[in-house]
mmCIF file of N, CA and C in Angstrom:
data_model
loop_
_atom_site.group_PDB
_atom_site.id
_atom_site.type_symbol
_atom_site.label_atom_id
_atom_site.label_comp_id
_atom_site.label_asym_id
_atom_site.label_seq_id
_atom_site.Cartn_x
_atom_site.Cartn_y
_atom_site.Cartn_z
ATOM 1 N N MET A 1 -21.854 -26.316 59.543
ATOM 2 C CA MET A 1 -20.993 -27.363 59.032
ATOM 3 C C MET A 1 -20.929 -27.226 57.514
ATOM 4 N N PRO A 2 -19.718 -27.298 56.929
ATOM 5 C CA PRO A 2 -19.615 -27.180 55.468
ATOM 6 C C PRO A 2 -20.312 -28.346 54.782
ATOM 7 N N ASP A 3 -20.757 -28.115 53.564
ATOM 8 C CA ASP A 3 -21.387 -29.166 52.771
ATOM 9 C C ASP A 3 -20.305 -30.125 52.292
ATOM 10 N N LEU A 4 -20.151 -31.239 52.986
ATOM 11 C CA LEU A 4 -19.079 -32.177 52.668
ATOM 12 C C LEU A 4 -19.414 -33.068 51.479
ATOM 13 N N ASP A 5 -20.696 -33.151 51.106
ATOM 14 C CA ASP A 5 -21.094 -33.987 49.967
ATOM 15 C C ASP A 5 -20.373 -33.572 48.684
ATOM 16 N N LYS A 6 -20.098 -32.287 48.546
ATOM 17 C CA LYS A 6 -19.472 -31.805 47.316
ATOM 18 C C LYS A 6 -18.047 -32.320 47.148
ATOM 19 N N PHE A 7 -17.462 -32.889 48.193
ATOM 20 C CA PHE A 7 -16.096 -33.401 48.111
ATOM 21 C C PHE A 7 -16.032 -34.845 47.606
ATOM 22 N N ALA A 8 -17.152 -35.542 47.547
ATOM 23 C CA ALA A 8 -17.136 -36.931 47.069
ATOM 24 C C ALA A 8 -16.527 -36.978 45.670
ATOM 25 N N GLY A 9 -15.525 -37.840 45.506
ATOM 26 C CA GLY A 9 -14.871 -37.991 44.217
ATOM 27 C C GLY A 9 -13.726 -37.025 43.964
ATOM 28 N N THR A 10 -13.536 -36.038 44.824
ATOM 29 C CA THR A 10 -12.447 -35.086 44.586
ATOM 30 C C THR A 10 -11.100 -35.751 44.835
ATOM 31 N N ARG A 11 -10.089 -35.226 44.179
ATOM 32 C CA ARG A 11 -8.734 -35.757 44.294
ATOM 33 C C ARG A 11 -7.761 -34.630 44.591
ATOM 34 N N GLY A 12 -6.734 -34.987 45.314
ATOM 35 C CA GLY A 12 -5.623 -34.066 45.479
ATOM 36 C C GLY A 12 -4.673 -34.259 44.308
ATOM 37 N N GLU A 13 -3.651 -33.453 44.260
ATOM 38 C CA GLU A 13 -2.619 -33.627 43.233
ATOM 39 C C GLU A 13 -1.687 -34.754 43.667
ATOM 40 N N PRO A 14 -1.105 -35.485 42.717
ATOM 41 C CA PRO A 14 -0.159 -36.545 43.083
ATOM 42 C C PRO A 14 1.076 -35.962 43.768
ATOM 43 N N PHE A 15 1.691 -36.763 44.612
ATOM 44 C CA PHE A 15 2.933 -36.362 45.269
ATOM 45 C C PHE A 15 3.861 -37.566 45.339
ATOM 46 N N THR A 16 5.156 -37.280 45.451
ATOM 47 C CA THR A 16 6.171 -38.322 45.489
ATOM 48 C C THR A 16 6.562 -38.592 46.932
ATOM 49 N N MET A 17 6.707 -39.884 47.238
ATOM 50 C CA MET A 17 7.108 -40.300 48.577
ATOM 51 C C MET A 17 8.286 -41.265 48.452
ATOM 52 N N PRO A 18 9.521 -40.765 48.640
ATOM 53 C CA PRO A 18 10.657 -41.675 48.637
ATOM 54 C C PRO A 18 10.693 -42.465 49.944
ATOM 55 N N ILE A 19 10.970 -43.743 49.849
ATOM 56 C CA ILE A 19 11.073 -44.577 51.051
ATOM 57 C C ILE A 19 12.548 -44.591 51.461
ATOM 58 N N GLU A 20 12.826 -43.967 52.576
ATOM 59 C CA GLU A 20 14.201 -43.795 53.027
ATOM 60 C C GLU A 20 14.531 -44.786 54.142
ATOM 61 N N ARG A 21 15.694 -45.404 54.042
ATOM 62 C CA ARG A 21 16.128 -46.430 54.999
ATOM 63 C C ARG A 21 16.077 -45.933 56.447
ATOM 64 N N GLY A 22 16.653 -44.773 56.693
ATOM 65 C CA GLY A 22 16.679 -44.250 58.057
ATOM 66 C C GLY A 22 15.281 -43.991 58.607
ATOM 67 N N LYS A 23 14.407 -43.493 57.755
ATOM 68 C CA LYS A 23 13.038 -43.197 58.205
ATOM 69 C C LYS A 23 12.267 -44.483 58.512
ATOM 70 N N VAL A 24 12.517 -45.540 57.712
ATOM 71 C CA VAL A 24 11.866 -46.828 57.995
ATOM 72 C C VAL A 24 12.310 -47.329 59.363
ATOM 73 N N ARG A 25 13.600 -47.265 59.619
ATOM 74 C CA ARG A 25 14.120 -47.733 60.911
ATOM 75 C C ARG A 25 13.628 -46.871 62.065
ATOM 76 N N GLU A 26 13.622 -45.551 61.881
ATOM 77 C CA GLU A 26 13.110 -44.662 62.926
ATOM 78 C C GLU A 26 11.662 -44.988 63.251
ATOM 79 N N PHE A 27 10.857 -45.177 62.195
ATOM 80 C CA PHE A 27 9.441 -45.485 62.395
ATOM 81 C C PHE A 27 9.282 -46.817 63.120
ATOM 82 N N ALA A 28 10.053 -47.825 62.688
ATOM 83 C CA ALA A 28 9.968 -49.137 63.329
ATOM 84 C C ALA A 28 10.317 -49.033 64.813
ATOM 85 N N ARG A 29 11.369 -48.311 65.114
ATOM 86 C CA ARG A 29 11.752 -48.172 66.529
ATOM 87 C C ARG A 29 10.705 -47.382 67.313
ATOM 88 N N ALA A 30 10.183 -46.316 66.712
ATOM 89 C CA ALA A 30 9.187 -45.481 67.404
ATOM 90 C C ALA A 30 7.909 -46.251 67.695
ATOM 91 N N THR A 31 7.573 -47.207 66.823
ATOM 92 C CA THR A 31 6.357 -48.004 67.030
ATOM 93 C C THR A 31 6.649 -49.326 67.718
ATOM 94 N N ARG A 32 7.913 -49.491 68.146
ATOM 95 C CA ARG A 32 8.365 -50.681 68.867
ATOM 96 C C ARG A 32 8.227 -51.967 68.054
ATOM 97 N N ALA A 33 8.351 -51.827 66.746
ATOM 98 C CA ALA A 33 8.339 -53.004 65.877
ATOM 99 C C ALA A 33 9.651 -53.747 66.086
ATOM 100 N N GLN A 34 9.587 -55.060 66.222
ATOM 101 C CA GLN A 34 10.767 -55.867 66.529
ATOM 102 C C GLN A 34 11.262 -56.702 65.353
ATOM 103 N N HIS A 35 10.462 -56.783 64.284
ATOM 104 C CA HIS A 35 10.801 -57.694 63.193
ATOM 105 C C HIS A 35 12.103 -57.262 62.513
ATOM 106 N N PRO A 36 13.036 -58.212 62.303
ATOM 107 C CA PRO A 36 14.317 -57.869 61.665
ATOM 108 C C PRO A 36 14.158 -57.269 60.263
ATOM 109 N N ALA A 37 13.084 -57.613 59.550
ATOM 110 C CA ALA A 37 12.885 -57.073 58.192
ATOM 111 C C ALA A 37 12.757 -55.552 58.217
ATOM 112 N N PHE A 38 12.345 -54.989 59.350
ATOM 113 C CA PHE A 38 12.187 -53.541 59.467
ATOM 114 C C PHE A 38 13.472 -52.861 59.958
ATOM 115 N N LEU A 39 14.334 -53.615 60.612
ATOM 116 C CA LEU A 39 15.459 -53.005 61.319
ATOM 117 C C LEU A 39 16.838 -53.402 60.805
ATOM 118 N N GLU A 40 17.006 -54.634 60.334
ATOM 119 C CA GLU A 40 18.351 -55.139 60.055
ATOM 120 C C GLU A 40 18.723 -55.181 58.580
ATOM 121 N N ASP A 41 17.761 -55.239 57.713
ATOM 122 C CA ASP A 41 18.030 -55.356 56.283
ATOM 123 C C ASP A 41 18.637 -54.056 55.745
ATOM 124 N N THR A 42 19.470 -54.165 54.730
ATOM 125 C CA THR A 42 20.058 -52.979 54.091
ATOM 126 C C THR A 42 18.969 -52.111 53.463
ATOM 127 N N ASN A 43 17.982 -52.746 52.867
ATOM 128 C CA ASN A 43 16.808 -52.058 52.310
ATOM 129 C C ASN A 43 15.585 -52.604 53.038
ATOM 130 N N PRO A 44 15.329 -52.126 54.251
ATOM 131 C CA PRO A 44 14.263 -52.711 55.058
ATOM 132 C C PRO A 44 12.871 -52.542 54.444
ATOM 133 N N THR A 45 12.058 -53.554 54.676
ATOM 134 C CA THR A 45 10.648 -53.508 54.318
ATOM 135 C C THR A 45 9.956 -52.527 55.257
ATOM 136 N N ILE A 46 8.965 -51.804 54.745
ATOM 137 C CA ILE A 46 8.239 -50.867 55.619
ATOM 138 C C ILE A 46 7.288 -51.630 56.532
ATOM 139 N N PRO A 47 7.138 -51.189 57.777
ATOM 140 C CA PRO A 47 6.035 -51.697 58.587
ATOM 141 C C PRO A 47 4.720 -51.249 57.929
ATOM 142 N N PRO A 48 3.659 -52.031 58.024
ATOM 143 C CA PRO A 48 2.412 -51.685 57.316
ATOM 144 C C PRO A 48 1.899 -50.273 57.574
ATOM 145 N N THR A 49 2.001 -49.798 58.792
ATOM 146 C CA THR A 49 1.470 -48.471 59.105
ATOM 147 C C THR A 49 2.407 -47.338 58.714
ATOM 148 N N PHE A 50 3.577 -47.658 58.177
ATOM 149 C CA PHE A 50 4.530 -46.629 57.742
ATOM 150 C C PHE A 50 3.908 -45.684 56.725
ATOM 151 N N LEU A 51 2.957 -46.160 55.950
ATOM 152 C CA LEU A 51 2.340 -45.312 54.929
ATOM 153 C C LEU A 51 1.652 -44.081 55.523
ATOM 154 N N MET A 52 1.382 -44.084 56.823
ATOM 155 C CA MET A 52 0.805 -42.902 57.472
ATOM 156 C C MET A 52 1.758 -41.716 57.397
ATOM 157 N N THR A 53 3.052 -41.979 57.224
ATOM 158 C CA THR A 53 4.016 -40.880 57.152
ATOM 159 C C THR A 53 3.899 -40.108 55.845
ATOM 160 N N ALA A 54 3.071 -40.562 54.928
ATOM 161 C CA ALA A 54 2.845 -39.824 53.678
ATOM 162 C C ALA A 54 2.402 -38.394 53.960
ATOM 163 N N VAL A 55 1.749 -38.187 55.079
ATOM 164 C CA VAL A 55 1.263 -36.851 55.425
ATOM 165 C C VAL A 55 2.420 -35.848 55.490
ATOM 166 N N TYR A 56 3.628 -36.319 55.809
ATOM 167 C CA TYR A 56 4.777 -35.420 55.885
ATOM 168 C C TYR A 56 5.313 -35.039 54.508
ATOM 169 N N TRP A 57 4.861 -35.720 53.478
ATOM 170 C CA TRP A 57 5.267 -35.406 52.109
ATOM 171 C C TRP A 57 4.204 -34.579 51.389
ATOM 172 N N GLN A 58 3.044 -34.403 52.031
ATOM 173 C CA GLN A 58 1.938 -33.705 51.391
ATOM 174 C C GLN A 58 1.919 -32.219 51.722
ATOM 175 N N GLU A 59 1.560 -31.439 50.717
ATOM 176 C CA GLU A 59 1.257 -30.024 50.885
ATOM 177 C C GLU A 59 -0.253 -29.886 50.724
ATOM 178 N N PRO A 60 -0.835 -28.743 51.058
ATOM 179 C CA PRO A 60 -2.296 -28.611 50.970
ATOM 180 C C PRO A 60 -2.896 -29.047 49.634
ATOM 181 N N ARG A 61 -2.213 -28.808 48.531
ATOM 182 C CA ARG A 61 -2.787 -29.166 47.223
ATOM 183 C C ARG A 61 -2.865 -30.685 47.001
ATOM 184 N N HIS A 62 -2.168 -31.452 47.828
ATOM 185 C CA HIS A 62 -2.162 -32.907 47.689
ATOM 186 C C HIS A 62 -3.325 -33.573 48.427
ATOM 187 N N PHE A 63 -3.971 -32.838 49.322
ATOM 188 C CA PHE A 63 -5.067 -33.418 50.108
ATOM 189 C C PHE A 63 -6.375 -33.392 49.326
ATOM 190 N N ALA A 64 -7.099 -34.489 49.368
ATOM 191 C CA ALA A 64 -8.349 -34.611 48.618
ATOM 192 C C ALA A 64 -9.423 -33.643 49.105
ATOM 193 N N LEU A 65 -9.355 -33.238 50.339
ATOM 194 C CA LEU A 65 -10.346 -32.294 50.863
ATOM 195 C C LEU A 65 -9.966 -30.847 50.580
ATOM 196 N N GLY A 66 -8.942 -30.653 49.769
ATOM 197 C CA GLY A 66 -8.603 -29.324 49.279
ATOM 198 C C GLY A 66 -8.314 -28.289 50.343
ATOM 199 N N GLY A 67 -7.662 -28.685 51.420
ATOM 200 C CA GLY A 67 -7.317 -27.720 52.454
ATOM 201 C C GLY A 67 -8.466 -27.398 53.405
ATOM 202 N N LEU A 68 -9.626 -28.073 53.246
ATOM 203 C CA LEU A 68 -10.742 -27.863 54.163
ATOM 204 C C LEU A 68 -10.304 -28.230 55.575
ATOM 205 N N ARG A 69 -10.536 -27.364 56.494
ATOM 206 C CA ARG A 69 -10.202 -27.634 57.893
ATOM 207 C C ARG A 69 -11.478 -28.086 58.607
ATOM 208 N N LEU A 70 -11.495 -29.357 59.007
ATOM 209 C CA LEU A 70 -12.628 -29.856 59.775
ATOM 210 C C LEU A 70 -12.478 -29.381 61.215
ATOM 211 N N ASP A 71 -13.586 -29.139 61.874
ATOM 212 C CA ASP A 71 -13.592 -28.687 63.263
ATOM 213 C C ASP A 71 -13.070 -29.819 64.150
ATOM 214 N N ILE A 72 -11.922 -29.613 64.794
ATOM 215 C CA ILE A 72 -11.338 -30.683 65.601
ATOM 216 C C ILE A 72 -12.204 -31.061 66.801
ATOM 217 N N HIS A 73 -13.133 -30.203 67.186
ATOM 218 C CA HIS A 73 -14.022 -30.510 68.303
ATOM 219 C C HIS A 73 -15.189 -31.398 67.859
ATOM 220 N N ARG A 74 -15.347 -31.534 66.550
ATOM 221 C CA ARG A 74 -16.450 -32.350 66.025
ATOM 222 C C ARG A 74 -15.941 -33.472 65.132
ATOM 223 N N GLY A 75 -14.657 -33.736 65.163
ATOM 224 C CA GLY A 75 -14.101 -34.737 64.271
ATOM 225 C C GLY A 75 -13.485 -35.907 65.005
ATOM 226 N N LEU A 76 -13.593 -37.061 64.383
ATOM 227 C CA LEU A 76 -13.011 -38.286 64.916
ATOM 228 C C LEU A 76 -12.392 -39.064 63.765
ATOM 229 N N GLN A 77 -11.357 -39.817 64.048
ATOM 230 C CA GLN A 77 -10.881 -40.772 63.057
ATOM 231 C C GLN A 77 -11.510 -42.102 63.430
ATOM 232 N N ALA A 78 -12.289 -42.658 62.518
ATOM 233 C CA ALA A 78 -13.055 -43.873 62.815
ATOM 234 C C ALA A 78 -12.388 -45.132 62.296
ATOM 235 N N GLY A 79 -11.317 -45.000 61.543
ATOM 236 C CA GLY A 79 -10.657 -46.206 61.064
ATOM 237 C C GLY A 79 -9.530 -45.914 60.114
ATOM 238 N N GLN A 80 -8.638 -46.888 60.033
ATOM 239 C CA GLN A 80 -7.499 -46.819 59.132
ATOM 240 C C GLN A 80 -7.201 -48.244 58.702
ATOM 241 N N ALA A 81 -7.081 -48.468 57.409
ATOM 242 C CA ALA A 81 -6.766 -49.801 56.886
ATOM 243 C C ALA A 81 -5.761 -49.673 55.755
ATOM 244 N N PHE A 82 -4.928 -50.688 55.628
ATOM 245 C CA PHE A 82 -3.908 -50.717 54.581
ATOM 246 C C PHE A 82 -4.064 -51.997 53.777
ATOM 247 N N THR A 83 -3.963 -51.870 52.470
ATOM 248 C CA THR A 83 -3.993 -53.020 51.573
ATOM 249 C C THR A 83 -2.733 -52.972 50.732
ATOM 250 N N PHE A 84 -2.030 -54.097 50.682
ATOM 251 C CA PHE A 84 -0.822 -54.183 49.868
ATOM 252 C C PHE A 84 -1.088 -55.092 48.684
ATOM 253 N N HIS A 85 -0.639 -54.673 47.528
ATOM 254 C CA HIS A 85 -0.795 -55.424 46.293
ATOM 255 C C HIS A 85 0.582 -55.971 45.939
ATOM 256 N N GLY A 86 0.902 -57.119 46.492
ATOM 257 C CA GLY A 86 2.240 -57.677 46.364
ATOM 258 C C GLY A 86 3.039 -57.367 47.613
ATOM 259 N N PRO A 87 4.353 -57.571 47.540
ATOM 260 C CA PRO A 87 5.178 -57.309 48.721
ATOM 261 C C PRO A 87 5.144 -55.833 49.113
ATOM 262 N N PRO A 88 5.249 -55.543 50.404
ATOM 263 C CA PRO A 88 5.271 -54.143 50.843
ATOM 264 C C PRO A 88 6.485 -53.413 50.259
ATOM 265 N N PRO A 89 6.374 -52.116 50.076
ATOM 266 C CA PRO A 89 7.521 -51.325 49.609
ATOM 267 C C PRO A 89 8.706 -51.456 50.563
ATOM 268 N N ARG A 90 9.885 -51.161 50.034
ATOM 269 C CA ARG A 90 11.129 -51.241 50.796
ATOM 270 C C ARG A 90 11.880 -49.919 50.683
ATOM 271 N N ALA A 91 12.845 -49.760 51.566
ATOM 272 C CA ALA A 91 13.739 -48.601 51.467
ATOM 273 C C ALA A 91 14.381 -48.610 50.089
ATOM 274 N N GLY A 92 14.460 -47.442 49.486
ATOM 275 C CA GLY A 92 14.989 -47.308 48.141
ATOM 276 C C GLY A 92 13.900 -47.182 47.092
ATOM 277 N N ASP A 93 12.673 -47.627 47.430
ATOM 278 C CA ASP A 93 11.554 -47.474 46.501
ATOM 279 C C ASP A 93 11.097 -46.018 46.500
ATOM 280 N N GLN A 94 10.525 -45.609 45.402
ATOM 281 C CA GLN A 94 9.903 -44.295 45.321
ATOM 282 C C GLN A 94 8.467 -44.508 44.871
ATOM 283 N N LEU A 95 7.543 -43.973 45.625
ATOM 284 C CA LEU A 95 6.124 -44.134 45.335
ATOM 285 C C LEU A 95 5.524 -42.798 44.928
ATOM 286 N N THR A 96 4.554 -42.865 44.050
ATOM 287 C CA THR A 96 3.748 -41.700 43.728
ATOM 288 C C THR A 96 2.384 -41.965 44.348
ATOM 289 N N ALA A 97 1.918 -41.015 45.126
ATOM 290 C CA ALA A 97 0.664 -41.185 45.852
ATOM 291 C C ALA A 97 -0.384 -40.205 45.344
ATOM 292 N N LEU A 98 -1.620 -40.655 45.378
ATOM 293 C CA LEU A 98 -2.754 -39.827 44.985
ATOM 294 C C LEU A 98 -3.889 -40.105 45.961
ATOM 295 N N GLN A 99 -4.405 -39.037 46.551
ATOM 296 C CA GLN A 99 -5.475 -39.154 47.539
ATOM 297 C C GLN A 99 -6.799 -38.730 46.919
ATOM 298 N N ARG A 100 -7.855 -39.489 47.243
ATOM 299 C CA ARG A 100 -9.191 -39.144 46.753
ATOM 300 C C ARG A 100 -10.220 -39.380 47.854
ATOM 301 N N VAL A 101 -11.312 -38.599 47.788
ATOM 302 C CA VAL A 101 -12.444 -38.829 48.678
ATOM 303 C C VAL A 101 -13.284 -39.910 48.001
ATOM 304 N N ASP A 102 -13.301 -41.078 48.607
ATOM 305 C CA ASP A 102 -13.994 -42.225 48.024
ATOM 306 C C ASP A 102 -15.504 -42.124 48.214
ATOM 307 N N SER A 103 -15.919 -41.658 49.392
ATOM 308 C CA SER A 103 -17.361 -41.534 49.634
ATOM 309 C C SER A 103 -17.627 -40.580 50.797
ATOM 310 N N VAL A 104 -18.834 -40.044 50.793
ATOM 311 C CA VAL A 104 -19.344 -39.225 51.896
ATOM 312 C C VAL A 104 -20.733 -39.759 52.208
ATOM 313 N N GLU A 105 -20.937 -40.192 53.444
ATOM 314 C CA GLU A 105 -22.226 -40.761 53.855
ATOM 315 C C GLU A 105 -22.717 -40.074 55.121
ATOM 316 N N HIS A 106 -24.026 -40.052 55.271
ATOM 317 C CA HIS A 106 -24.640 -39.429 56.446
ATOM 318 C C HIS A 106 -25.435 -40.473 57.217
ATOM 319 N N LYS A 107 -25.341 -40.383 58.536
ATOM 320 C CA LYS A 107 -26.098 -41.275 59.413
ATOM 321 C C LYS A 107 -26.540 -40.474 60.630
ATOM 322 N N THR A 108 -27.560 -40.969 61.291
ATOM 323 C CA THR A 108 -28.005 -40.364 62.542
ATOM 324 C C THR A 108 -27.448 -41.190 63.679
ATOM 325 N N GLY A 109 -26.782 -40.520 64.609
ATOM 326 C CA GLY A 109 -26.193 -41.210 65.745
ATOM 327 C C GLY A 109 -27.241 -41.681 66.729
ATOM 328 N N ARG A 110 -26.836 -42.580 67.623
ATOM 329 C CA ARG A 110 -27.758 -43.129 68.627
ATOM 330 C C ARG A 110 -28.316 -42.064 69.561
ATOM 331 N N ARG A 111 -27.613 -40.965 69.687
ATOM 332 C CA ARG A 111 -28.071 -39.891 70.575
ATOM 333 C C ARG A 111 -28.725 -38.758 69.800
ATOM 334 N N GLY A 112 -29.019 -39.001 68.540
ATOM 335 C CA GLY A 112 -29.758 -38.021 67.759
ATOM 336 C C GLY A 112 -28.949 -37.050 66.943
ATOM 337 N N GLY A 113 -27.645 -37.063 67.091
ATOM 338 C CA GLY A 113 -26.829 -36.140 66.310
ATOM 339 C C GLY A 113 -26.565 -36.677 64.913
ATOM 340 N N ASP A 114 -26.324 -35.764 63.989
ATOM 341 C CA ASP A 114 -25.991 -36.157 62.619
ATOM 342 C C ASP A 114 -24.502 -36.450 62.527
ATOM 343 N N LEU A 115 -24.172 -37.506 61.781
ATOM 344 C CA LEU A 115 -22.786 -37.908 61.574
ATOM 345 C C LEU A 115 -22.501 -37.942 60.077
ATOM 346 N N THR A 116 -21.361 -37.418 59.692
ATOM 347 C CA THR A 116 -20.927 -37.479 58.300
ATOM 348 C C THR A 116 -19.654 -38.310 58.262
ATOM 349 N N PHE A 117 -19.688 -39.403 57.498
ATOM 350 C CA PHE A 117 -18.548 -40.299 57.345
ATOM 351 C C PHE A 117 -17.852 -39.977 56.022
ATOM 352 N N ILE A 118 -16.561 -39.713 56.083
ATOM 353 C CA ILE A 118 -15.781 -39.371 54.900
ATOM 354 C C ILE A 118 -14.709 -40.448 54.739
ATOM 355 N N ALA A 119 -14.776 -41.207 53.650
ATOM 356 C CA ALA A 119 -13.777 -42.234 53.369
ATOM 357 C C ALA A 119 -12.764 -41.661 52.384
ATOM 358 N N ILE A 120 -11.505 -41.668 52.787
ATOM 359 C CA ILE A 120 -10.421 -41.133 51.959
ATOM 360 C C ILE A 120 -9.465 -42.272 51.633
ATOM 361 N N VAL A 121 -9.185 -42.455 50.349
ATOM 362 C CA VAL A 121 -8.271 -43.499 49.895
ATOM 363 C C VAL A 121 -7.037 -42.834 49.305
ATOM 364 N N THR A 122 -5.880 -43.324 49.700
ATOM 365 C CA THR A 122 -4.625 -42.887 49.100
ATOM 366 C C THR A 122 -4.015 -44.090 48.400
ATOM 367 N N GLU A 123 -3.767 -43.946 47.097
ATOM 368 C CA GLU A 123 -3.136 -45.004 46.311
ATOM 369 C C GLU A 123 -1.649 -44.713 46.210
ATOM 370 N N PHE A 124 -0.834 -45.755 46.338
ATOM 371 C CA PHE A 124 0.620 -45.643 46.242
ATOM 372 C C PHE A 124 1.082 -46.498 45.066
ATOM 373 N N ARG A 125 1.701 -45.867 44.073
ATOM 374 C CA ARG A 125 2.141 -46.562 42.859
ATOM 375 C C ARG A 125 3.646 -46.453 42.696
ATOM 376 N N ASP A 126 4.217 -47.494 42.086
ATOM 377 C CA ASP A 126 5.658 -47.472 41.819
ATOM 378 C C ASP A 126 5.923 -46.738 40.509
ATOM 379 N N PRO A 127 7.192 -46.554 40.119
ATOM 380 C CA PRO A 127 7.498 -45.795 38.898
ATOM 381 C C PRO A 127 6.902 -46.381 37.609
ATOM 382 N N THR A 128 6.545 -47.672 37.609
ATOM 383 C CA THR A 128 5.921 -48.265 36.422
ATOM 384 C C THR A 128 4.421 -47.988 36.385
ATOM 385 N N GLY A 129 3.884 -47.414 37.471
ATOM 386 C CA GLY A 129 2.446 -47.164 37.558
ATOM 387 C C GLY A 129 1.685 -48.275 38.244
ATOM 388 N N ALA A 130 2.380 -49.343 38.651
ATOM 389 C CA ALA A 130 1.715 -50.464 39.327
ATOM 390 C C ALA A 130 1.265 -50.044 40.729
ATOM 391 N N LEU A 131 0.047 -50.419 41.075
ATOM 392 C CA LEU A 131 -0.492 -50.130 42.403
ATOM 393 C C LEU A 131 0.201 -51.027 43.420
ATOM 394 N N ARG A 132 0.896 -50.429 44.372
ATOM 395 C CA ARG A 132 1.634 -51.188 45.384
ATOM 396 C C ARG A 132 0.877 -51.284 46.701
ATOM 397 N N ALA A 133 0.133 -50.214 47.038
ATOM 398 C CA ALA A 133 -0.561 -50.204 48.320
ATOM 399 C C ALA A 133 -1.662 -49.160 48.297
ATOM 400 N N GLU A 134 -2.615 -49.348 49.212
ATOM 401 C CA GLU A 134 -3.689 -48.372 49.412
ATOM 402 C C GLU A 134 -3.877 -48.166 50.913
ATOM 403 N N SER A 135 -4.183 -46.949 51.257
ATOM 404 C CA SER A 135 -4.521 -46.596 52.628
ATOM 405 C C SER A 135 -5.943 -46.049 52.606
ATOM 406 N N ARG A 136 -6.785 -46.545 53.512
ATOM 407 C CA ARG A 136 -8.171 -46.079 53.595
ATOM 408 C C ARG A 136 -8.407 -45.516 54.991
ATOM 409 N N THR A 137 -8.733 -44.235 55.041
ATOM 410 C CA THR A 137 -9.005 -43.541 56.298
ATOM 411 C C THR A 137 -10.480 -43.170 56.341
ATOM 412 N N THR A 138 -11.116 -43.420 57.473
ATOM 413 C CA THR A 138 -12.501 -43.000 57.652
ATOM 414 C C THR A 138 -12.537 -41.925 58.728
ATOM 415 N N LEU A 139 -13.005 -40.744 58.336
ATOM 416 C CA LEU A 139 -13.173 -39.628 59.258
ATOM 417 C C LEU A 139 -14.653 -39.459 59.543
ATOM 418 N N VAL A 140 -14.981 -39.009 60.749
ATOM 419 C CA VAL A 140 -16.375 -38.731 61.106
ATOM 420 C C VAL A 140 -16.456 -37.296 61.589
ATOM 421 N N GLN A 141 -17.379 -36.552 61.018
ATOM 422 C CA GLN A 141 -17.667 -35.180 61.466
ATOM 423 C C GLN A 141 -19.022 -35.250 62.159
ATOM 424 N N THR A 142 -19.077 -34.847 63.427
ATOM 425 C CA THR A 142 -20.331 -34.859 64.179
ATOM 426 C C THR A 142 -21.024 -33.508 64.077
ATOM 427 N N SER A 143 -22.321 -33.509 64.374
ATOM 428 C CA SER A 143 -23.052 -32.239 64.308
ATOM 429 C C SER A 143 -22.844 -31.403 65.570
ATOM 430 N N HIS A 144 -22.358 -32.047 66.646
ATOM 431 C CA HIS A 144 -22.076 -31.355 67.905
ATOM 432 C C HIS A 144 -20.649 -31.670 68.314
ATOM 433 N N ALA A 145 -20.087 -30.856 69.166
ATOM 434 C CA ALA A 145 -18.736 -31.129 69.656
ATOM 435 C C ALA A 145 -18.718 -32.481 70.363
ATOM 436 N N VAL A 146 -17.652 -33.236 70.150
ATOM 437 C CA VAL A 146 -17.513 -34.542 70.779
ATOM 438 C C VAL A 146 -17.528 -34.361 72.294
ATOM 439 N N GLY A 147 -18.364 -35.137 72.972
ATOM 440 C CA GLY A 147 -18.493 -35.049 74.425
ATOM 441 C C GLY A 147 -19.404 -33.927 74.883
ATOM 442 N N ALA A 148 -20.168 -33.324 73.976
ATOM 443 C CA ALA A 148 -21.038 -32.197 74.341
ATOM 444 C C ALA A 148 -22.347 -32.644 74.971
ATOM 445 N N GLY A 149 -22.507 -33.954 75.153
ATOM 446 C CA GLY A 149 -23.693 -34.439 75.842
ATOM 447 C C GLY A 149 -24.942 -34.452 74.997
ATOM 448 N N ILE A 150 -24.842 -34.809 73.720
ATOM 449 C CA ILE A 150 -26.014 -34.875 72.861
ATOM 450 C C ILE A 150 -26.864 -36.067 73.223
#
């Protein structure tokens, strides 16, 4: 397993994420969101989880883990949370995003395996530099393949 501790505090390069009306509506429909603010407005408000689509605007240099490929047989997503600072972004807004590894922690699992928790925060800022939203993802890397009977 790679030494993940060295990634604590690392940052990817900033990237731009334009909020497009059609994409907001597509996302709302795909997630079965019914609220008119997501579907009917000329400049619809984003559904809270829309920020997950930032991954489609990122290239390897934008990821805080620097292109590190975690073993998919030993990885889990343990959580996702969104915080908005003011009203959620709307179609027509352009955000600049920056991803960082907030923390790396180690724990021993109930079955004796080692677990590494990686907290990744992505900040979304408007053109004035104001923080509009944050996304916090928690990844877990296990010492054994998931379901390997540890």
